[in-house]
Tab-separated table of C-alpha atoms in Angstrom:
chain	number	residue	atom	x	y	z
A	108	MET	CA	52.245	-28.358	-21.312
A	109	THR	CA	55.574	-29.370	-19.787
A	110	ILE	CA	58.419	-30.327	-22.081
A	111	VAL	CA	60.603	-33.034	-20.574
A	112	ASN	CA	64.260	-33.268	-21.579
A	113	ASN	CA	66.077	-36.124	-19.885
A	114	SER	CA	68.769	-37.152	-22.382
A	115	ALA	CA	71.064	-35.470	-24.869
A	116	PRO	CA	69.483	-34.741	-28.271
A	117	ILE	CA	70.291	-36.957	-31.227
A	118	VAL	CA	70.852	-35.547	-34.717
A	119	LEU	CA	69.651	-37.780	-37.539
A	120	PRO	CA	71.462	-36.978	-40.799
A	121	PRO	CA	69.660	-36.893	-44.144
A	122	ILE	CA	68.634	-40.452	-45.040
A	123	PRO	CA	67.841	-41.504	-48.622
A	124	ALA	CA	65.627	-44.437	-47.599
A	125	LEU	CA	65.098	-47.345	-45.255
A	126	SER	CA	65.001	-50.837	-46.707
A	127	GLY	CA	65.205	-54.459	-45.706
A	128	THR	CA	63.239	-56.850	-43.499
A	129	LEU	CA	62.507	-56.173	-39.862
A	130	GLN	CA	61.180	-58.116	-36.879
A	131	LEU	CA	59.863	-55.838	-34.163
A	132	PRO	CA	59.857	-55.967	-30.352
A	133	GLY	CA	56.730	-57.479	-28.826
A	134	SER	CA	53.461	-55.582	-28.613
A	135	LYS	CA	53.121	-53.409	-25.497
A	136	SER	CA	49.328	-53.769	-25.495
A	137	ILE	CA	49.503	-57.543	-25.615
A	138	SER	CA	52.464	-57.841	-23.223
A	139	ASN	CA	50.946	-55.968	-20.277
A	140	ARG	CA	47.534	-57.574	-20.684
A	141	LEU	CA	49.177	-60.999	-20.758
A	142	LEU	CA	51.179	-60.326	-17.617
A	143	LEU	CA	48.106	-59.402	-15.591
A	144	LEU	CA	46.042	-62.295	-16.955
A	145	ALA	CA	48.864	-64.734	-16.226
A	146	ALA	CA	49.185	-63.355	-12.685
A	147	LEU	CA	45.480	-63.909	-11.970
A	148	ALA	CA	45.223	-67.285	-13.698
A	149	ASP	CA	45.476	-70.821	-12.395
A	150	GLY	CA	48.770	-72.333	-13.577
A	151	THR	CA	52.059	-71.134	-15.014
A	152	THR	CA	52.230	-69.164	-18.260
A	153	ARG	CA	55.402	-69.146	-20.348
A	154	ILE	CA	55.528	-65.926	-22.392
A	155	GLU	CA	57.955	-65.631	-25.299
A	156	GLY	CA	58.655	-62.412	-27.156
A	157	LEU	CA	57.511	-60.223	-24.252
A	158	LEU	CA	58.327	-56.573	-24.868
A	159	LYS	CA	61.391	-55.544	-22.867
A	160	ALA	CA	60.826	-51.850	-22.243
A	161	ASP	CA	59.891	-49.387	-19.524
A	162	ASP	CA	56.148	-50.130	-19.538
A	163	THR	CA	56.535	-53.878	-19.116
A	164	ALA	CA	59.300	-53.442	-16.543
A	165	VAL	CA	56.874	-51.351	-14.486
A	166	MET	CA	54.211	-54.063	-14.676
A	167	LEU	CA	56.645	-56.868	-13.839
A	168	THR	CA	57.956	-54.969	-10.810
A	169	ALA	CA	54.433	-54.252	-9.582
A	170	LEU	CA	53.357	-57.882	-9.902
A	171	GLU	CA	56.423	-59.068	-8.009
A	172	GLN	CA	55.660	-56.535	-5.247
A	173	LEU	CA	52.175	-58.054	-5.118
A	174	GLY	CA	53.642	-61.488	-4.502
A	175	VAL	CA	53.379	-62.979	-7.991
A	176	PRO	CA	56.320	-65.372	-8.608
A	177	ILE	CA	58.021	-64.545	-11.922
A	178	THR	CA	61.059	-66.294	-13.364
A	179	GLU	CA	63.070	-65.248	-16.386
A	180	THR	CA	64.889	-67.620	-18.711
A	181	SER	CA	67.113	-66.764	-21.658
A	182	ASP	CA	64.183	-66.658	-24.067
A	183	ALA	CA	60.997	-66.303	-22.005
A	184	ILE	CA	59.226	-65.065	-18.889
A	185	GLU	CA	57.339	-67.528	-16.704
A	186	VAL	CA	54.506	-66.130	-14.594
A	187	HIS	CA	53.315	-68.444	-11.844
A	188	GLY	CA	49.670	-67.480	-11.499
A	189	ARG	CA	48.136	-66.927	-8.100
A	190	GLY	CA	44.807	-68.397	-9.161
A	191	ALA	CA	43.133	-65.792	-6.941
A	192	PRO	CA	43.000	-62.031	-6.482
A	193	PHE	CA	45.866	-60.320	-4.712
A	194	ALA	CA	46.127	-61.181	-1.016
A	195	GLU	CA	46.272	-58.684	1.794
A	196	PRO	CA	49.745	-57.109	2.015
A	197	ARG	CA	51.547	-57.325	5.348
A	198	ASP	CA	51.850	-53.530	5.321
A	199	ARG	CA	50.365	-50.739	3.225
A	200	LEU	CA	51.837	-51.220	-0.243
A	201	THR	CA	52.888	-48.403	-2.587
A	202	LEU	CA	53.247	-49.070	-6.314
A	203	GLN	CA	55.154	-46.569	-8.452
A	204	LEU	CA	53.916	-47.049	-12.027
A	205	GLY	CA	55.804	-44.357	-13.924
A	206	LEU	CA	54.021	-43.358	-17.117
A	207	ALA	CA	52.703	-46.853	-17.891
A	208	GLY	CA	49.019	-46.231	-18.566
A	209	THR	CA	48.247	-49.867	-19.354
A	210	ALA	CA	49.686	-50.862	-15.970
A	211	PHE	CA	48.093	-48.047	-13.961
A	212	ARG	CA	44.567	-48.448	-15.348
A	213	SER	CA	44.451	-52.249	-15.232
A	214	LEU	CA	45.964	-52.488	-11.741
A	215	THR	CA	43.583	-49.826	-10.409
A	216	ALA	CA	40.752	-52.200	-11.236
A	217	ALA	CA	42.479	-55.505	-10.415
A	218	LEU	CA	43.633	-54.453	-6.963
A	219	THR	CA	40.032	-53.862	-5.859
A	220	LEU	CA	39.636	-57.646	-5.952
A	221	GLY	CA	42.096	-58.201	-3.124
A	222	HIS	CA	42.206	-57.151	0.513
A	223	GLY	CA	44.384	-54.415	1.939
A	224	CYS	CA	45.515	-50.866	1.275
A	225	PHE	CA	47.327	-50.008	-1.957
A	226	ASP	CA	48.743	-46.626	-2.981
A	227	LEU	CA	49.211	-46.098	-6.722
A	228	ASP	CA	51.299	-43.258	-8.119
A	229	GLY	CA	53.348	-42.339	-11.164
A	230	VAL	CA	55.425	-39.570	-12.722
A	231	ALA	CA	54.181	-35.990	-13.011
A	232	ARG	CA	52.505	-36.573	-16.389
A	233	MET	CA	50.650	-39.614	-15.025
A	234	ARG	CA	49.149	-37.323	-12.403
A	235	GLU	CA	47.727	-35.256	-15.280
A	236	ARG	CA	46.104	-38.227	-17.028
A	237	PRO	CA	42.444	-38.666	-16.028
A	238	ILE	CA	41.298	-41.788	-14.229
A	239	GLY	CA	38.009	-40.521	-12.826
A	240	ASP	CA	35.847	-42.413	-15.330
A	241	LEU	CA	37.376	-45.727	-14.276
A	242	VAL	CA	37.035	-44.973	-10.549
A	243	ALA	CA	33.419	-43.898	-11.074
A	244	ALA	CA	32.688	-47.162	-12.907
A	245	LEU	CA	34.294	-49.314	-10.210
A	246	THR	CA	32.496	-47.619	-7.318
A	247	PRO	CA	28.991	-49.104	-7.994
A	248	LEU	CA	30.650	-52.531	-8.068
A	249	GLY	CA	31.853	-52.084	-4.479
A	250	ALA	CA	35.316	-50.537	-4.946
A	251	LYS	CA	36.681	-48.132	-2.327
A	252	ILE	CA	39.099	-45.733	-4.054
A	253	GLU	CA	40.283	-42.337	-2.809
A	254	TYR	CA	42.035	-39.509	-4.641
A	255	ARG	CA	45.100	-38.337	-2.718
A	256	SER	CA	45.571	-35.052	-4.548
A	257	SER	CA	43.158	-33.908	-7.289
A	258	ASP	CA	39.753	-35.481	-7.847
A	259	GLY	CA	39.726	-37.544	-11.009
A	260	TYR	CA	43.503	-37.977	-11.213
A	261	PRO	CA	46.275	-40.077	-9.666
A	262	PRO	CA	47.676	-40.695	-7.117
A	263	LEU	CA	45.103	-43.090	-5.674
A	264	THR	CA	44.558	-45.115	-2.539
A	265	ILE	CA	42.646	-48.373	-2.988
A	266	ARG	CA	41.096	-49.833	0.157
A	267	ALA	CA	40.463	-53.258	-1.254
A	268	GLN	CA	37.882	-55.619	0.186
A	269	GLY	CA	36.865	-57.621	-2.846
A	270	LEU	CA	34.558	-56.509	-5.642
A	271	ARG	CA	30.858	-57.103	-5.103
A	272	GLY	CA	29.828	-56.984	-8.766
A	273	GLY	CA	26.563	-55.755	-10.218
A	274	THR	CA	25.821	-53.124	-12.841
A	275	THR	CA	27.894	-50.132	-13.916
A	276	SER	CA	28.534	-47.860	-16.883
A	277	ILE	CA	31.496	-46.057	-18.400
A	278	ARG	CA	31.999	-43.402	-21.045
A	279	GLY	CA	33.470	-44.847	-24.202
A	280	ASN	CA	35.038	-41.714	-25.646
A	281	VAL	CA	37.885	-41.052	-23.176
A	282	SER	CA	40.110	-44.143	-23.157
A	283	SER	CA	39.475	-47.748	-24.120
A	284	GLN	CA	41.930	-48.710	-21.358
A	285	PHE	CA	39.205	-47.962	-18.803
A	286	LEU	CA	36.879	-50.552	-20.316
A	287	THR	CA	39.772	-52.988	-20.689
A	288	ALA	CA	40.564	-52.624	-16.973
A	289	LEU	CA	36.937	-53.363	-16.035
A	290	LEU	CA	36.737	-56.370	-18.327
A	291	LEU	CA	40.002	-57.918	-17.122
A	292	THR	CA	38.862	-57.613	-13.501
A	293	ALA	CA	35.154	-58.436	-13.708
A	294	PRO	CA	35.346	-62.270	-13.864
A	295	TYR	CA	36.637	-62.352	-10.270
A	296	ALA	CA	33.856	-60.239	-8.764
A	297	GLU	CA	31.617	-61.984	-6.241
A	298	ASN	CA	28.600	-61.604	-8.545
A	299	PRO	CA	28.210	-61.204	-12.324
A	300	VAL	CA	29.063	-57.791	-13.761
A	301	SER	CA	27.146	-55.861	-16.414
A	302	ILE	CA	28.877	-52.895	-18.093
A	303	ALA	CA	27.112	-50.361	-20.296
A	304	VAL	CA	29.240	-48.184	-22.575
A	305	GLU	CA	27.944	-44.634	-22.805
A	306	GLY	CA	28.338	-43.064	-26.247
A	307	GLU	CA	30.900	-44.049	-28.860
A	308	LEU	CA	33.583	-46.562	-27.904
A	309	ILE	CA	36.917	-45.275	-29.186
A	310	SER	CA	39.880	-47.478	-30.069
A	311	LYS	CA	37.652	-50.537	-30.369
A	312	PRO	CA	40.486	-52.748	-31.724
A	313	TYR	CA	42.226	-52.485	-28.349
A	314	VAL	CA	39.115	-53.836	-26.612
A	315	GLN	CA	39.074	-56.641	-29.168
A	316	ILE	CA	42.628	-57.542	-28.089
A	317	THR	CA	41.423	-57.695	-24.490
A	318	LEU	CA	38.530	-60.016	-25.312
A	319	GLN	CA	40.692	-62.310	-27.447
A	320	LEU	CA	43.297	-62.673	-24.711
A	321	MET	CA	40.644	-63.285	-22.054
A	322	ARG	CA	39.211	-65.995	-24.294
A	323	ALA	CA	42.668	-67.573	-24.558
A	324	PHE	CA	42.661	-67.745	-20.737
A	325	GLY	CA	39.293	-69.508	-20.758
A	326	VAL	CA	36.931	-66.588	-20.059
A	327	GLU	CA	34.078	-65.739	-22.430
A	328	ILE	CA	32.187	-62.452	-22.324
A	329	ARG	CA	28.881	-61.636	-23.998
A	330	HIS	CA	28.332	-58.233	-25.582
A	331	ASP	CA	26.061	-56.573	-28.112
A	332	ASP	CA	28.305	-54.770	-30.578
A	333	TYR	CA	30.576	-53.447	-27.806
A	334	GLN	CA	27.835	-51.405	-26.095
A	335	ASN	CA	26.750	-53.710	-23.252
A	336	PHE	CA	28.961	-56.380	-21.709
A	337	ASP	CA	27.815	-59.240	-19.468
A	338	VAL	CA	30.588	-60.907	-17.473
A	339	PRO	CA	29.729	-64.052	-15.484
A	340	CYS	CA	31.836	-65.147	-12.514
A	341	GLN	CA	34.720	-67.176	-13.943
A	342	ARG	CA	38.384	-68.060	-13.360
A	343	TYR	CA	41.293	-67.580	-15.709
A	344	ARG	CA	43.183	-70.736	-16.688
A	345	SER	CA	46.652	-70.472	-18.118
A	346	PRO	CA	46.973	-71.521	-21.785
A	347	GLY	CA	50.457	-72.702	-20.838
A	348	HIS	CA	52.355	-70.801	-23.515
A	349	TRP	CA	52.014	-67.601	-25.518
A	350	ARG	CA	54.257	-65.897	-28.046
A	351	VAL	CA	53.786	-62.126	-28.289
A	352	GLU	CA	53.561	-60.758	-31.821
A	353	GLY	CA	55.547	-57.696	-32.892
A	354	ASP	CA	54.248	-54.260	-31.941
A	355	ALA	CA	52.026	-52.947	-34.747
A	356	SER	CA	52.207	-49.334	-33.558
A	357	SER	CA	56.009	-49.480	-33.747
A	358	ALA	CA	55.726	-51.037	-37.192
A	359	SER	CA	54.008	-47.895	-38.465
A	360	TYR	CA	57.226	-45.849	-38.489
A	361	PHE	CA	59.030	-48.329	-40.677
A	362	LEU	CA	56.070	-48.990	-42.948
A	363	ALA	CA	55.754	-45.234	-43.442
A	364	ALA	CA	59.453	-45.039	-44.314
A	365	GLY	CA	58.960	-47.755	-46.915
A	366	ALA	CA	56.163	-45.682	-48.452
A	367	ILE	CA	58.264	-42.509	-48.655
A	368	ALA	CA	61.323	-43.655	-50.585
A	369	GLY	CA	63.538	-46.545	-51.615
A	370	PRO	CA	62.991	-50.093	-52.829
A	371	GLY	CA	60.570	-50.894	-50.009
A	372	LEU	CA	60.534	-52.377	-46.547
A	373	THR	CA	59.081	-55.579	-45.084
A	374	ILE	CA	57.811	-56.219	-41.574
A	375	ASP	CA	58.087	-59.900	-40.681
A	376	GLY	CA	55.764	-61.351	-38.029
A	377	LEU	CA	52.767	-59.053	-38.559
A	378	GLY	CA	49.981	-59.347	-41.077
A	379	SER	CA	46.328	-60.096	-41.597
A	380	GLU	CA	46.278	-62.632	-38.740
A	381	ALA	CA	47.618	-60.171	-36.136
A	382	LEU	CA	45.581	-59.405	-33.016
A	383	GLN	CA	46.431	-55.707	-33.090
A	384	GLY	CA	44.202	-53.206	-34.817
A	385	ASP	CA	47.137	-50.964	-35.762
A	386	VAL	CA	47.913	-53.261	-38.674
A	387	ALA	CA	45.151	-51.187	-40.307
A	388	PHE	CA	47.798	-48.487	-40.770
A	389	ALA	CA	48.516	-50.371	-43.981
A	390	ASP	CA	45.124	-49.113	-45.225
A	391	VAL	CA	46.241	-45.510	-44.623
A	392	LEU	CA	49.327	-46.148	-46.738
A	393	SER	CA	47.199	-47.672	-49.499
A	394	ALA	CA	44.909	-44.618	-49.413
A	395	MET	CA	48.000	-42.466	-49.948
A	396	GLY	CA	48.952	-44.446	-53.031
A	397	ALA	CA	51.698	-46.608	-51.558
A	398	ARG	CA	52.020	-50.145	-52.871
A	399	VAL	CA	51.136	-52.413	-49.955
A	400	ASP	CA	51.148	-56.201	-49.810
A	401	VAL	CA	49.696	-57.799	-46.662
A	402	GLY	CA	50.188	-61.497	-46.024
A	403	ALA	CA	49.176	-63.620	-43.057
A	404	ALA	CA	52.352	-62.698	-41.146
A	405	GLU	CA	54.123	-60.166	-43.351
A	406	ILE	CA	53.579	-56.626	-44.628
A	407	ARG	CA	55.610	-55.138	-47.476
A	408	VAL	CA	55.381	-51.478	-48.446
A	409	ARG	CA	56.863	-49.616	-51.436
A	410	PRO	CA	56.438	-46.001	-52.540
A	411	PRO	CA	53.719	-45.127	-55.094
A	412	ALA	CA	54.617	-46.015	-58.667
A	413	ASP	CA	55.027	-42.307	-59.486
A	414	GLY	CA	56.844	-41.608	-56.222
A	415	GLN	CA	54.257	-39.126	-54.870
A	416	LEU	CA	52.135	-39.838	-51.817
A	417	ARG	CA	48.542	-38.574	-51.940
A	418	ALA	CA	46.828	-36.371	-49.366
A	419	PHE	CA	44.118	-37.986	-47.219
A	420	ASP	CA	41.045	-37.171	-45.153
A	421	LEU	CA	40.437	-40.057	-42.730
A	422	ASP	CA	38.724	-40.978	-39.477
A	423	LEU	CA	41.561	-42.547	-37.463
A	424	ASN	CA	39.733	-43.217	-34.213
A	425	HIS	CA	40.466	-46.942	-34.493
A	426	ILE	CA	44.272	-46.513	-34.694
A	427	PRO	CA	45.126	-43.537	-32.444
A	428	ASP	CA	48.785	-44.458	-31.901
A	429	ALA	CA	49.592	-45.193	-35.536
A	430	ALA	CA	47.639	-42.058	-36.488
A	431	MET	CA	50.561	-40.028	-35.119
A	432	THR	CA	52.734	-41.538	-37.834
A	433	ALA	CA	50.129	-40.543	-40.400
A	434	ALA	CA	50.346	-36.927	-39.188
A	435	VAL	CA	54.075	-36.798	-39.942
A	436	LEU	CA	53.608	-38.756	-43.169
A	437	ALA	CA	51.235	-35.961	-44.277
A	438	LEU	CA	54.358	-33.796	-44.708
A	439	PHE	CA	55.238	-35.929	-47.734
A	440	ALA	CA	51.782	-35.728	-49.376
A	441	ASP	CA	50.707	-33.691	-52.410
A	442	GLY	CA	48.239	-31.488	-50.527
A	443	PRO	CA	46.522	-30.873	-47.188
A	444	SER	CA	45.619	-33.968	-45.153
A	445	THR	CA	43.051	-34.216	-42.365
A	446	LEU	CA	43.108	-36.597	-39.394
A	447	ARG	CA	39.690	-36.860	-37.733
A	448	ASN	CA	38.261	-38.271	-34.493
A	449	ILE	CA	41.583	-38.303	-32.622
A	450	GLY	CA	40.475	-36.471	-29.466
A	451	SER	CA	41.898	-39.289	-27.318
A	452	TRP	CA	45.363	-37.909	-28.171
A	453	ARG	CA	44.818	-35.227	-25.538
A	454	VAL	CA	44.976	-37.678	-22.597
A	455	LYS	CA	47.969	-39.720	-23.702
A	456	GLU	CA	51.619	-39.389	-22.594
A	457	THR	CA	51.240	-35.709	-23.470
A	458	ASP	CA	48.520	-33.639	-25.160
A	459	ARG	CA	49.469	-35.140	-28.482
A	460	LEU	CA	47.186	-32.947	-30.558
A	461	HIS	CA	48.842	-29.763	-29.338
A	462	ALA	CA	52.345	-31.275	-29.318
A	463	MET	CA	51.989	-32.599	-32.861
A	464	ALA	CA	50.660	-29.292	-34.191
A	465	THR	CA	53.484	-27.376	-32.498
A	466	GLU	CA	56.285	-29.555	-33.843
A	467	LEU	CA	54.840	-29.872	-37.375
A	468	ARG	CA	54.830	-26.084	-37.588
A	469	LYS	CA	58.522	-26.040	-36.680
A	470	VAL	CA	59.418	-27.867	-39.891
A	471	GLY	CA	57.304	-25.530	-42.029
A	472	ALA	CA	53.836	-27.096	-42.156
A	473	ARG	CA	50.666	-25.033	-41.884
A	474	VAL	CA	48.578	-26.780	-39.233
A	475	GLU	CA	45.051	-26.278	-37.960
A	476	GLU	CA	44.381	-27.844	-34.581
A	477	PHE	CA	40.792	-28.696	-33.619
A	478	ASP	CA	39.335	-30.320	-30.501
A	479	ASP	CA	39.559	-33.781	-32.055
A	480	ALA	CA	41.169	-33.277	-35.460
A	481	LEU	CA	44.265	-31.980	-37.214
A	482	GLN	CA	44.757	-30.597	-40.720
A	483	VAL	CA	48.299	-30.580	-42.105
A	484	GLN	CA	49.382	-28.542	-45.158
A	485	PRO	CA	52.897	-29.629	-46.160
A	486	PRO	CA	55.392	-26.925	-47.159
A	487	ALA	CA	57.166	-26.904	-50.504
A	488	THR	CA	60.401	-27.626	-48.623
A	489	LEU	CA	60.748	-28.924	-45.094
A	490	ASN	CA	62.909	-27.022	-42.606
A	491	THR	CA	65.518	-28.625	-40.426
A	492	ASN	CA	64.797	-28.018	-36.758
A	493	SER	CA	64.915	-29.445	-33.250
A	494	ILE	CA	61.882	-31.508	-32.276
A	495	ALA	CA	60.657	-31.436	-28.692
A	496	THR	CA	59.308	-34.836	-27.673
A	497	TYR	CA	57.505	-33.898	-24.410
A	498	GLY	CA	58.714	-37.145	-22.850
A	499	ASP	CA	56.522	-38.996	-25.376
A	500	HIS	CA	58.073	-41.986	-27.098
A	501	ARG	CA	55.811	-41.752	-30.148
A	502	MET	CA	56.710	-38.107	-30.786
A	503	ALA	CA	60.379	-39.107	-30.940
A	504	MET	CA	59.837	-42.055	-33.256
A	505	CYS	CA	57.417	-40.584	-35.786
A	506	PHE	CA	59.354	-37.326	-36.244
A	507	SER	CA	62.453	-39.337	-37.138
A	508	LEU	CA	60.813	-39.822	-40.546
A	509	ILE	CA	61.686	-36.225	-41.448
A	510	ALA	CA	65.281	-37.336	-42.068
A	511	LEU	CA	63.880	-39.045	-45.189
A	512	ALA	CA	63.126	-35.574	-46.620
A	513	GLY	CA	66.858	-35.137	-47.182
A	514	ILE	CA	67.447	-32.836	-44.209
A	515	PRO	CA	68.984	-33.415	-40.778
A	516	ILE	CA	66.560	-33.440	-37.879
A	517	THR	CA	67.305	-33.159	-34.164
A	518	ILE	CA	65.255	-35.274	-31.750
A	519	GLU	CA	65.280	-34.044	-28.152
A	520	ASP	CA	65.250	-36.527	-25.283
A	521	PRO	CA	65.635	-39.602	-27.520
A	522	ALA	CA	65.802	-41.853	-24.452
A	523	CYS	CA	62.027	-41.492	-24.080
A	524	VAL	CA	61.683	-44.297	-26.680
A	525	GLY	CA	62.648	-46.661	-23.857
A	526	LYS	CA	58.962	-46.721	-22.903
A	527	THR	CA	58.186	-49.163	-25.728
A	528	PHE	CA	61.159	-49.466	-28.153
A	529	PRO	CA	64.541	-48.962	-26.445
A	530	THR	CA	66.545	-49.857	-29.585
A	531	PHE	CA	64.504	-47.716	-31.999
A	532	PHE	CA	67.291	-45.404	-33.138
A	533	GLU	CA	69.780	-48.251	-33.553
A	534	THR	CA	67.224	-50.132	-35.665
A	535	PHE	CA	66.339	-47.034	-37.690
A	536	THR	CA	70.008	-46.324	-38.399
A	537	ALA	CA	70.794	-49.927	-39.332
A	538	LEU	CA	68.038	-50.012	-41.947
A	539	SER	CA	69.170	-46.684	-43.383
A	540	ARG	CA	72.788	-47.807	-43.749
A	541	ARG	CA	71.726	-50.405	-46.274
A	542	ASN	CA	71.074	-47.503	-48.647
A	543	LEU	CA	74.423	-45.699	-48.288
């Protein structure tokens, strides 16, 4: 596994607590889905609260290269939908998509609808992230996709000639982004599309986000408990306006901090009415004994009444990103904690299972790493150390919580948080200063 160090380390001093009220940057999952839907739809979509980070910048740049008119105002992005799949480029078009998985997977599928030759590539880690399941699912529908280096992995060449439609299947236990890419694309196939999910569908809440957003753009899909999907030929119609809710995965770091120490912390703009499944991280905190209050658009978390978080043994398949925060939070528990059904971590920005186990051991934890699970035994006293982030934004953010143990912690390559939360460390520090 390659460790990426692109920026000078940051040393977080011991922090007694975080407290206050926080509004978060927009959801990455919602933002990139919205951008693609708005690009394909009839009409103009005004998007407020769009996440401004590396992943959305990659998607915006790609859409503009594909001829989608996008205008930016002081408080919104306006996407002028093409109302049709992407037209044939004048020349062969190359899209560099960095490490933005939501952009790479969804565009791999969407570009098959157009006409022309598209080359898709990304950074070195993107070339290690599998895409073979998605390509194999698109092929029976008429897609022509070639691997330019290693079979099953980017970079790709898409020789687009429209998507015929028909019947296909896809494994559900690798990445829900593959199914999302198929669903977002399928309405524009020449014939109806039927998709069968093989085995367990992981990260189901992310597919629910996809279906809810498609519905907002006027497209309904039939399914039987997320195992078989029937997609008729339809067109997306712009809802006119959408405000992106705060990122629930990013909320997990601050909610966890509120559970560790201090008077408590409140996230404004997320709650029981949120689209994102990661709001269920509040249930993890409740299971650990934290005092959690969830309103329609607000979550408040305080430490347990006795100040001691409880160990847990939980299946976290439904919240894989927020589960990383739970792994670090286990360092503050009263015994060994087990995170189960998190095998999808291995095909994320890095092999998160191995990376998490390695860095938790650095601070003194005893860790057992399994194929799809992690057991964390907290030490009596945490050690200060330097945390490698492997170019992974979530590694950097969740390990910042160790500063709440009363020890300094060094975070290597802190700039990697630019992928989804460029101002994370400024926000973290501002909330901690309220307790000095």
